[in-house]
CSV table of C-alpha atoms in Angstrom, one decimal:
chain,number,residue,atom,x,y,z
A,1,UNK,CA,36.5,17.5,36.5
A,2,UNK,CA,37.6,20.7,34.2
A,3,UNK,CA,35.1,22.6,32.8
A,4,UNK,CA,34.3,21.3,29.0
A,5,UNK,CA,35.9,18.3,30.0
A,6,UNK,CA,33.2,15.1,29.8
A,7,UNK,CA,33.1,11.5,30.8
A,8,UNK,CA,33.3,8.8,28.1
A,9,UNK,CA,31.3,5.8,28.3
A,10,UNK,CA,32.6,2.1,28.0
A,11,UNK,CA,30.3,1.8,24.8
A,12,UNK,CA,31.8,5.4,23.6
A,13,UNK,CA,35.3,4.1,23.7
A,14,UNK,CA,34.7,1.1,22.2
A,15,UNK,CA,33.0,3.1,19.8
A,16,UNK,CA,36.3,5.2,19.3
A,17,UNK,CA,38.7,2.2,19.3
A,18,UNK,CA,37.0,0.8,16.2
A,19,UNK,CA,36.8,4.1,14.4
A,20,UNK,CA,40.5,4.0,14.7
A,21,UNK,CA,41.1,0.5,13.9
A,22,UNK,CA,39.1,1.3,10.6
A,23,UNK,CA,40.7,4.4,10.0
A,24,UNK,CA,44.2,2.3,10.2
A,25,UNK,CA,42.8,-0.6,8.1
A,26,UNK,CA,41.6,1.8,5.3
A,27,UNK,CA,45.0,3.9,5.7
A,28,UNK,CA,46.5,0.4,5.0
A,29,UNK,CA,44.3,-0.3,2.0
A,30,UNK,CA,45.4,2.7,0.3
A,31,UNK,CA,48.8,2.5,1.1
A,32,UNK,CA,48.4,-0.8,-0.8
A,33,UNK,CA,46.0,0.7,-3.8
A,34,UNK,CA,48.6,3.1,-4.1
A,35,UNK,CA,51.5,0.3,-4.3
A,36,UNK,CA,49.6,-1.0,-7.3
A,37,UNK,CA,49.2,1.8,-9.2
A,38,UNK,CA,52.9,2.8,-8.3
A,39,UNK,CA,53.6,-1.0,-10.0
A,40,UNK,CA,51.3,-0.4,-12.9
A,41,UNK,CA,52.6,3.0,-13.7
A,42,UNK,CA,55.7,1.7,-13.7
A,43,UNK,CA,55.1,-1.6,-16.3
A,44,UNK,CA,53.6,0.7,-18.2
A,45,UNK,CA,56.3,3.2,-18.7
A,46,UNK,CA,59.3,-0.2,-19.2
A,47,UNK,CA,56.4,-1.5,-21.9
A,48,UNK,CA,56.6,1.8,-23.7
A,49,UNK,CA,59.9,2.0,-23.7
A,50,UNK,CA,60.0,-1.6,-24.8
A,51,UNK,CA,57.4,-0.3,-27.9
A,52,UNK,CA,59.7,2.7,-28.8
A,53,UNK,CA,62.8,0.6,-29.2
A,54,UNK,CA,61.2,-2.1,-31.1
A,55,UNK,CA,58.1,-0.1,-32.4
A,56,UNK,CA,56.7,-3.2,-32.1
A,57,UNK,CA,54.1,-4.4,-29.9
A,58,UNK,CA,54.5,-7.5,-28.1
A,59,UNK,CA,51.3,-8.6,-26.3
A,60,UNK,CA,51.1,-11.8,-23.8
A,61,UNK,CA,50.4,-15.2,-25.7
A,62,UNK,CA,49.5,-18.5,-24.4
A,63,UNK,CA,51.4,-21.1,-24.8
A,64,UNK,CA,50.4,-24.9,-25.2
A,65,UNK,CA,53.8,-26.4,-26.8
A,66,UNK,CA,54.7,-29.5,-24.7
A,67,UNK,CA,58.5,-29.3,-25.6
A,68,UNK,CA,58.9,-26.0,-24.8
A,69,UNK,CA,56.9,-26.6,-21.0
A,70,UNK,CA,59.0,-30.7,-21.0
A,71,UNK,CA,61.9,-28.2,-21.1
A,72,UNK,CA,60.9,-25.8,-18.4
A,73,UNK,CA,59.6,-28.9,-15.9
A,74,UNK,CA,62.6,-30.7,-16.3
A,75,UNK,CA,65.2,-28.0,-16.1
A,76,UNK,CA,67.0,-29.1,-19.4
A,77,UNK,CA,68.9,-25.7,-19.8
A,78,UNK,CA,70.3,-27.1,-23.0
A,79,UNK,CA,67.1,-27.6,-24.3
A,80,UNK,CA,65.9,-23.6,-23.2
A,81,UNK,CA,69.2,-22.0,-24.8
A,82,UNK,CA,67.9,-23.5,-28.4
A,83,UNK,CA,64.1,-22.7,-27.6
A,84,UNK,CA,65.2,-19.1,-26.2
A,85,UNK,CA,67.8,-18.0,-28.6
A,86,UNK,CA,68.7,-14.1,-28.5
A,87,UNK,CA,65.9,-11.9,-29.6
A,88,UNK,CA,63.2,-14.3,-28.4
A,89,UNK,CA,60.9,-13.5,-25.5
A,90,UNK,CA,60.0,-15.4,-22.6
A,91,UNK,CA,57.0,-13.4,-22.1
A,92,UNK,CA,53.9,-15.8,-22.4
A,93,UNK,CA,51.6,-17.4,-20.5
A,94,UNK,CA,51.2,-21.5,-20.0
A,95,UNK,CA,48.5,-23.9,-19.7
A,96,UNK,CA,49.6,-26.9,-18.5
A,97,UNK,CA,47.4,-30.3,-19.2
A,98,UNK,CA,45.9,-32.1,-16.8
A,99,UNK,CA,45.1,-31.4,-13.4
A,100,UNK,CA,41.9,-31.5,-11.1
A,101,UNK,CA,38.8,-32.2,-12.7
A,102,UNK,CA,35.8,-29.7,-12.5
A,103,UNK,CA,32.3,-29.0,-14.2
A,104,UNK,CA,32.2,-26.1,-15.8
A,105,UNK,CA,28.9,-24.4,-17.9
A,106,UNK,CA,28.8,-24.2,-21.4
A,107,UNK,CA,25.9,-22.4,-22.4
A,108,UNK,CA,22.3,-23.8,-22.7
A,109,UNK,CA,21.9,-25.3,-19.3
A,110,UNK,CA,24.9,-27.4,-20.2
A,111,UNK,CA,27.9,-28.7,-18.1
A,112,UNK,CA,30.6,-30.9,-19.0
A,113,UNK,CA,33.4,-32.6,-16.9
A,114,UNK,CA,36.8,-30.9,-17.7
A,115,UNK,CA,40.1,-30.4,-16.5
A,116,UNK,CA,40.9,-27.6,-14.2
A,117,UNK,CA,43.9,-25.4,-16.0
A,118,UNK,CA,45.8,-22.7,-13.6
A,119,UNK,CA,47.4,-20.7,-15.7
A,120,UNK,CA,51.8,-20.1,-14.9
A,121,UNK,CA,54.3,-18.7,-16.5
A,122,UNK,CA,58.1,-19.8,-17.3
A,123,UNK,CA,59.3,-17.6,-14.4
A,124,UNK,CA,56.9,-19.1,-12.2
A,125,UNK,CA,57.9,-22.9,-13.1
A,126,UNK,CA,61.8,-22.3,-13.1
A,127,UNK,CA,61.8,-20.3,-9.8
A,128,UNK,CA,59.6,-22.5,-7.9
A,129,UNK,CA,61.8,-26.0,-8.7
A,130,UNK,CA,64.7,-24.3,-8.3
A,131,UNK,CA,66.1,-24.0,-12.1
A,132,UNK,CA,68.6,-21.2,-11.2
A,133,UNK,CA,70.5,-21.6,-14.7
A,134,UNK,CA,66.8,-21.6,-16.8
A,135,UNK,CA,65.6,-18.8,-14.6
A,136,UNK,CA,68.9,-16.3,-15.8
A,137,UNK,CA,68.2,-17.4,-19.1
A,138,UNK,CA,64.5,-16.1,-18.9
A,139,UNK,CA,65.5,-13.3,-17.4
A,140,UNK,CA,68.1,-12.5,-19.5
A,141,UNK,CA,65.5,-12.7,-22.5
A,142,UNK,CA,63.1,-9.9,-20.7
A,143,UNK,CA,61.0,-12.0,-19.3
A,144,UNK,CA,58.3,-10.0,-16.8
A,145,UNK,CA,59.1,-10.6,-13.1
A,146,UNK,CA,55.7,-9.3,-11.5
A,147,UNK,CA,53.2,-11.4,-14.3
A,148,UNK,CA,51.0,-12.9,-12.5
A,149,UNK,CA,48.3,-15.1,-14.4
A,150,UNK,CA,47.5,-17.8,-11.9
A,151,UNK,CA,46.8,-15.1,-9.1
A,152,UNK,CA,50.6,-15.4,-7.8
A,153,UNK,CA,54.2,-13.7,-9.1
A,154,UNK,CA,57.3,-16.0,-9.3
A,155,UNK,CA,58.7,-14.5,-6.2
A,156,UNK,CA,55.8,-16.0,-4.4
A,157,UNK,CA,56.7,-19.4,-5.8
A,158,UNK,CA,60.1,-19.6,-5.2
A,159,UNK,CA,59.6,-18.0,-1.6
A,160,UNK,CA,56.7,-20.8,-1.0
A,161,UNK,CA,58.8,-23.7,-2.4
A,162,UNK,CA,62.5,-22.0,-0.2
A,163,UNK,CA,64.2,-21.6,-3.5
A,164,UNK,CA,66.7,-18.7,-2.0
A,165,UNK,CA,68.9,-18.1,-5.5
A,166,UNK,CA,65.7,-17.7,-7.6
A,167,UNK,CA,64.3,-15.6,-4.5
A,168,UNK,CA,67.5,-13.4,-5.1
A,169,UNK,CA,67.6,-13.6,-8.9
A,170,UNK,CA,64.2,-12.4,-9.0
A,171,UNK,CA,64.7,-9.7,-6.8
A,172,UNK,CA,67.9,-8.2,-8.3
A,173,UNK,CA,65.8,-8.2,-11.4
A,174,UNK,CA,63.1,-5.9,-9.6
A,175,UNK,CA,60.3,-8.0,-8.7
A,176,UNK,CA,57.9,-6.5,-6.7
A,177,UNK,CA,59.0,-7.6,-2.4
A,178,UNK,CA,55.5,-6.3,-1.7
A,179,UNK,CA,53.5,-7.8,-4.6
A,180,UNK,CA,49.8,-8.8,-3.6
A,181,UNK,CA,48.4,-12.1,-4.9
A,182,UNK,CA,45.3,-13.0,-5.5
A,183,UNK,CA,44.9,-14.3,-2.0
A,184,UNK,CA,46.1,-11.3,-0.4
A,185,UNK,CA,49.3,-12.9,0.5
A,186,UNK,CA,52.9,-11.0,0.3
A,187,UNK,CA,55.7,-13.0,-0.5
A,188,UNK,CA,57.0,-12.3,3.4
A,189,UNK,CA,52.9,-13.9,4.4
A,190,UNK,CA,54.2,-17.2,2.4
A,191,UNK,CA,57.7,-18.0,4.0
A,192,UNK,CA,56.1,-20.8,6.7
A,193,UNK,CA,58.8,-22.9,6.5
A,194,UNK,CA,62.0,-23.5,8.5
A,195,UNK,CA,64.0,-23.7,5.2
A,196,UNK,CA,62.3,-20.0,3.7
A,197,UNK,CA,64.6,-18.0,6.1
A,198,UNK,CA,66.9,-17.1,3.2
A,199,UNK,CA,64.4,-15.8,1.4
A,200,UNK,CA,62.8,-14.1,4.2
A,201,UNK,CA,65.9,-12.3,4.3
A,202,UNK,CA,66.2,-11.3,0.5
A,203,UNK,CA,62.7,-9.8,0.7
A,204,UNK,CA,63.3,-8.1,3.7
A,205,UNK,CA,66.3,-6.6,2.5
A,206,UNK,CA,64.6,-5.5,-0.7
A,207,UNK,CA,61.9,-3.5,1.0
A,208,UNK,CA,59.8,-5.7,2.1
A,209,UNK,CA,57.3,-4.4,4.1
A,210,UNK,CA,57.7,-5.8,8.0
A,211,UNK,CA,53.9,-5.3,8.9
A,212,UNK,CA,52.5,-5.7,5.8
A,213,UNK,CA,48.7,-7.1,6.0
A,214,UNK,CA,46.8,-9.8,4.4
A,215,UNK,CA,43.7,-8.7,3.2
A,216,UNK,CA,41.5,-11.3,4.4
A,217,UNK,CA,42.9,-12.1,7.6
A,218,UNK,CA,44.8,-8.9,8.4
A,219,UNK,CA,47.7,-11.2,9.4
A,220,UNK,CA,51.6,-9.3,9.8
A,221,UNK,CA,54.7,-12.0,8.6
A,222,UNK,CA,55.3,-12.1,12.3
A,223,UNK,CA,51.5,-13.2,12.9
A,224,UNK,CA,52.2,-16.1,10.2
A,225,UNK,CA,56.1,-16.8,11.5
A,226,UNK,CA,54.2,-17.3,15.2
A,227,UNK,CA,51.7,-19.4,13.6
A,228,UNK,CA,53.8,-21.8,11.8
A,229,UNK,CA,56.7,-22.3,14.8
A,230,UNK,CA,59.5,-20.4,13.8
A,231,UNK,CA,61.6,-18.7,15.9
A,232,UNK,CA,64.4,-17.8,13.7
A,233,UNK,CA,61.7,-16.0,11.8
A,234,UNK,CA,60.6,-14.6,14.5
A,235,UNK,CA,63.5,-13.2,15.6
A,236,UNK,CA,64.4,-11.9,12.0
A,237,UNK,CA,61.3,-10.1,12.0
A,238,UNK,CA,61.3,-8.3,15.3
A,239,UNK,CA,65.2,-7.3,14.2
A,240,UNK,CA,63.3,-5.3,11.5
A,241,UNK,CA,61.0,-3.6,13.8
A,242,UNK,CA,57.7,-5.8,13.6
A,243,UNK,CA,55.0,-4.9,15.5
A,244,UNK,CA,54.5,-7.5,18.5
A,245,UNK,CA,50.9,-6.0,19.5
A,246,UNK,CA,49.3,-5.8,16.3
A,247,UNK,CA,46.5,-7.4,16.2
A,248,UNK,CA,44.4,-9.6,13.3
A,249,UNK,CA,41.2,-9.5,12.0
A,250,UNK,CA,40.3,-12.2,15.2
A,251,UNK,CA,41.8,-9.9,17.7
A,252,UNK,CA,45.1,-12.0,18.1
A,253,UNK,CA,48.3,-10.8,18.4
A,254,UNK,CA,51.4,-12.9,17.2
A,255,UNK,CA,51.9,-14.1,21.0
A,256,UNK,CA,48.1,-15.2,21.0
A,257,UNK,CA,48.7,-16.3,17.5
A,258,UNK,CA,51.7,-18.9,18.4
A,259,UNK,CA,49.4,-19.7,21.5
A,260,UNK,CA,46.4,-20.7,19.8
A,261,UNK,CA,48.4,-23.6,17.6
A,262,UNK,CA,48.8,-27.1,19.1
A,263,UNK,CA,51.9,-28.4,19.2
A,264,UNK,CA,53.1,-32.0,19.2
A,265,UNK,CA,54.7,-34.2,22.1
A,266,UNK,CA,58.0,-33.9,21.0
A,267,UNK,CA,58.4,-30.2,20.9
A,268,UNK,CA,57.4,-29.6,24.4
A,269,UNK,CA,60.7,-30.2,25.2
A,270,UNK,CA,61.5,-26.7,23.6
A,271,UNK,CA,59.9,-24.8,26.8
A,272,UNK,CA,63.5,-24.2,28.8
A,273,UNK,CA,64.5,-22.1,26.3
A,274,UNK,CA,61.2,-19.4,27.2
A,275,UNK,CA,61.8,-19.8,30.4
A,276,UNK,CA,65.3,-18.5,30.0
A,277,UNK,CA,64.4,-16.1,27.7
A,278,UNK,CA,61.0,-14.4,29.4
A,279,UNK,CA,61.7,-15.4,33.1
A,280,UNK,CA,61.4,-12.0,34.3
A,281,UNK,CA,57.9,-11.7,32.1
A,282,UNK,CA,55.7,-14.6,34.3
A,283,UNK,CA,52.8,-13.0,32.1
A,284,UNK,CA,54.3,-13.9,29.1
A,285,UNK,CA,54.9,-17.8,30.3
A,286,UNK,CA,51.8,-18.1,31.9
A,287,UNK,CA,49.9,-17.4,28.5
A,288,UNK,CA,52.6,-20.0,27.2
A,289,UNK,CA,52.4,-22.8,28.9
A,290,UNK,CA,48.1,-22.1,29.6
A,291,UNK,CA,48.0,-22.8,25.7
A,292,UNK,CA,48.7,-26.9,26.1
A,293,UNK,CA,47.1,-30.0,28.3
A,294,UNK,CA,50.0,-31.6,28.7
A,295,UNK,CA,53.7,-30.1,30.4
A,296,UNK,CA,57.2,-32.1,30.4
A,297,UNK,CA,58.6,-30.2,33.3
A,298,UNK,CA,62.3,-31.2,33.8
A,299,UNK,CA,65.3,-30.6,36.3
A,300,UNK,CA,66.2,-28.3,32.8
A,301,UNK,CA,63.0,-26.0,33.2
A,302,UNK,CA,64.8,-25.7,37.0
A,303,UNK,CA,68.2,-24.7,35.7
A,304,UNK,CA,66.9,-22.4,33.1
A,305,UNK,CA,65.3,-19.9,35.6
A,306,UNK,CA,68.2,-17.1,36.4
A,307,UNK,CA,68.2,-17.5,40.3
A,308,UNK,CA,66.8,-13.7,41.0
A,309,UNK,CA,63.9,-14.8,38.6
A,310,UNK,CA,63.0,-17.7,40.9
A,311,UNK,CA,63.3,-14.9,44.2
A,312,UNK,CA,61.2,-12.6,42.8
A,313,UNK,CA,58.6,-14.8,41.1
A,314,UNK,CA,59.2,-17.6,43.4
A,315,UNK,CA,54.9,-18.7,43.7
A,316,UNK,CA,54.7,-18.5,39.9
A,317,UNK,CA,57.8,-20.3,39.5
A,318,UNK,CA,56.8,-23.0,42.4
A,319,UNK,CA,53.3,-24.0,40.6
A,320,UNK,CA,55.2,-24.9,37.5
A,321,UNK,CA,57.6,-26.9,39.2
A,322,UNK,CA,55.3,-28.9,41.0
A,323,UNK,CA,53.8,-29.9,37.8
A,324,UNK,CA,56.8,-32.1,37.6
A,325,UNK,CA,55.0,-34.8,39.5
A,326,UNK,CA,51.2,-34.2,38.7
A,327,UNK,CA,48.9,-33.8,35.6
A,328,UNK,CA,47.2,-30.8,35.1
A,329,UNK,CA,44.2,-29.9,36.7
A,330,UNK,CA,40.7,-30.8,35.2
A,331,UNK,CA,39.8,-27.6,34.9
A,332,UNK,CA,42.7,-26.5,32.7
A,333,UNK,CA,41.9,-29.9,30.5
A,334,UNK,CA,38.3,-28.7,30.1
A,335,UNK,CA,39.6,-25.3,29.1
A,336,UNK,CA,42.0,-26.6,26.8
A,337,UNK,CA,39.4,-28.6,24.9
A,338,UNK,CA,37.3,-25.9,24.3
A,339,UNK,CA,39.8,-23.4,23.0
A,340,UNK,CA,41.3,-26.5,21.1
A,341,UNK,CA,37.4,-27.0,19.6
A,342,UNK,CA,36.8,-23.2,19.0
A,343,UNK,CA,40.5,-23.0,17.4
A,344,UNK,CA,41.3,-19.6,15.6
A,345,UNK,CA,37.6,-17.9,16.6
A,346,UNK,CA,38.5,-18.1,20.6
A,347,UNK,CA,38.9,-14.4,20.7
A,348,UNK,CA,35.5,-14.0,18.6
A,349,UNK,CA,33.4,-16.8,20.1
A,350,UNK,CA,34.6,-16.6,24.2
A,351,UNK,CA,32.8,-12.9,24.9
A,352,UNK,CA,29.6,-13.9,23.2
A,353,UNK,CA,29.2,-16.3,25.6
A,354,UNK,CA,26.3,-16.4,28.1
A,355,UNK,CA,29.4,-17.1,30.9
A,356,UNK,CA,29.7,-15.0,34.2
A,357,UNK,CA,33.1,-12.8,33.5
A,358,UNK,CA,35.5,-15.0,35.2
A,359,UNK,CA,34.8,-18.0,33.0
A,360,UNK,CA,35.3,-15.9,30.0
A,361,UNK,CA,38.6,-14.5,31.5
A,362,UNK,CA,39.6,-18.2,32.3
A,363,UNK,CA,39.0,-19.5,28.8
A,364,UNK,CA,41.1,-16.0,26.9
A,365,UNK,CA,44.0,-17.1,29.0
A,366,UNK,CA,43.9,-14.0,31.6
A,367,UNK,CA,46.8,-13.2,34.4
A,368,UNK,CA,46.4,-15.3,36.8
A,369,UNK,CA,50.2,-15.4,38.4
A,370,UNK,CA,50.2,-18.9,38.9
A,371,UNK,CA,50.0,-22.6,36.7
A,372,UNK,CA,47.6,-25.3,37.7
């Protein structure tokens, strides 16, 4: 050993991987506190020179007119063009009737039974049904793309409902790619659908931001693309440069993330196509395949193996093959219960346990270069 040098303790680097864990999380944070005021500062300055043109001040009104929000449900774009004539605004906030029902104080030890109301705007309605047409007409009519009264902008709407033109319309209008709800969601955390790849797309070729963060679950869009089963996501994202090793507030990684979801019968057909994408990463199968009770291994799963793949990894590749014939082992079932029990807090729960180490190895899916 040098002299100065010293040795670090396990409980000293521990110590030093969540210092800089934090130190990342709070450089995040403030790349995001600096995002809003960036957003703000730039409202402002488009309101003001909104108030210098007009010299008039035009502050956000609620709206309660059922004609005018019959209009905007249905899509009637003839009916918007006479409610929206040239000068108008479409800057205003609506209150739909109706909804869930809630008790909610009013004063005195009093509570009454009324309807919840979640506040929207006629962005918001138009872009998340898809009213292309009404949506241009709002637009065109200055209508404020990042208002967000119910916690959400329009471009999370019509990303969450796959509506790709408003998704486009929106953006060419410059709403905010990187725009923060309420939840902590950005509109990249909210495509989780097979049909939101075009929008995926639009936002990411409007600056969305590839490992962006939720605030609650410190999720990445390739965490929630992993989650929800979508490879062509998946593939968009890591085009973009995402991160594969990031991990989430649970300690999971996208990988561990698409592991930890159960998957139905019918898709375990799907499995050739890792096999002939990661055969020469056994590591990367092994987690794959650890993550469900039940394997339909094929004469396909056999074909899909490049023949150097089976030389070199030709134990690995045997024990999944002879699954072809048997059910998996008992102790793989009980395993697969318990993870399927503990869910998303494997990662959190597992080394807590009062388990000798190679239990708790076992149950987080470790390297074992073989399938049983």
């Amino acid at each position: 050993m040098s002299r100065g040098s010293f040795v670090f303790t396990s409980t000293a680097l521990r110590s030093l991987e969540l210092d800089k864990e934090m130190l990342e999380r709070d450089k995040y944070r403030r790349q995001l506190a600096t995002h809003h005021l960036s957003s703000y500062l730039m409202k402002k300055q488009t309101i003001e020179r909104t108030q210098l043109r007009s010299n008039i001040a035009c502050p956000v009104t609620v709206c309660q007119d059922m004609v005018i929000q019959n209009a905007l449900y249905t899509g009637d774009l003839e009916a918007m063009q006479r409610l929206f004539p040239r000068g108008s605004t479409a800057n205003f906030v609506i209150e739909p009737q109706g909804g869930e029902m809630r008790w909610v104080a009013r004063g005195e030890g009093l509570w009454s039974l009324t309807y919840e109301q979640e506040l929207t705007t006629p962005l918001h309605i138009t872009a998340g049904r898809g009213f292309t047409d009404c949506l241009k007409l709002l637009l065109q009519r200055g209508a404020n793309v990042d208002l967000a009264p119910g916690g959400i902008t329009a471009l999370h709407q019509s990303c969450e409902n796959c509506q790709a033109e408003c998704t486009k319309l929106l953006l060419i209008h410059g709403a905010n790619a990187n725009a923060v709800s309420e939840d902590g969601l950005m509109p990249l955390h909210v495509c989780t659908s097979p049909e939101s790849l075009e929008c995926a797309k639009l936002l990411l070729q409007y600056g969305a931001a590839i490992n962006g963060r939720t605030l609650d679950e410190d999720d990445t869009p390739l965490h929630a693309a992993a989650k929800n089963g979508l490879p062509d996501h998946v593939d968009l994202y890591l085009r973009y440069g995402a991160a594969v090793d990031k991990q989430n507030d649970e300690g999971l990684t996208p990988l561990n993330a698409a592991c930890s979801q159960p998957q139905e019968v019918q898709d375990l057909g799907r499995y050739f196509k890792v096999l002939k994408h990661c055969s020469q990463s056994p590591r990367t199968i092994e987690v794959l395949l650890n993550a469900y009770s039940v394997l339909k291994v094929t004469d396909t799963w056999i074909e899909s193996v490049p023949e150097e793949a089976l030389k070199e990894y030709k134990e690995f590749y045997e024990s999944i093959f002879s699954l072809a014939m048997t059910p998996r082992c008992l102790q793989h079932l009980a395993r697969c219960r318990l993870r399927s029990f503990l869910e998303g807090r494997v990662h959190k729960v597992v080394p807590k346990l009062d388990l000798p180490n190679f239990i708790k190895n076992y149950l987080l899916l470790e390297y074992r270069g073989y399938v049983h």
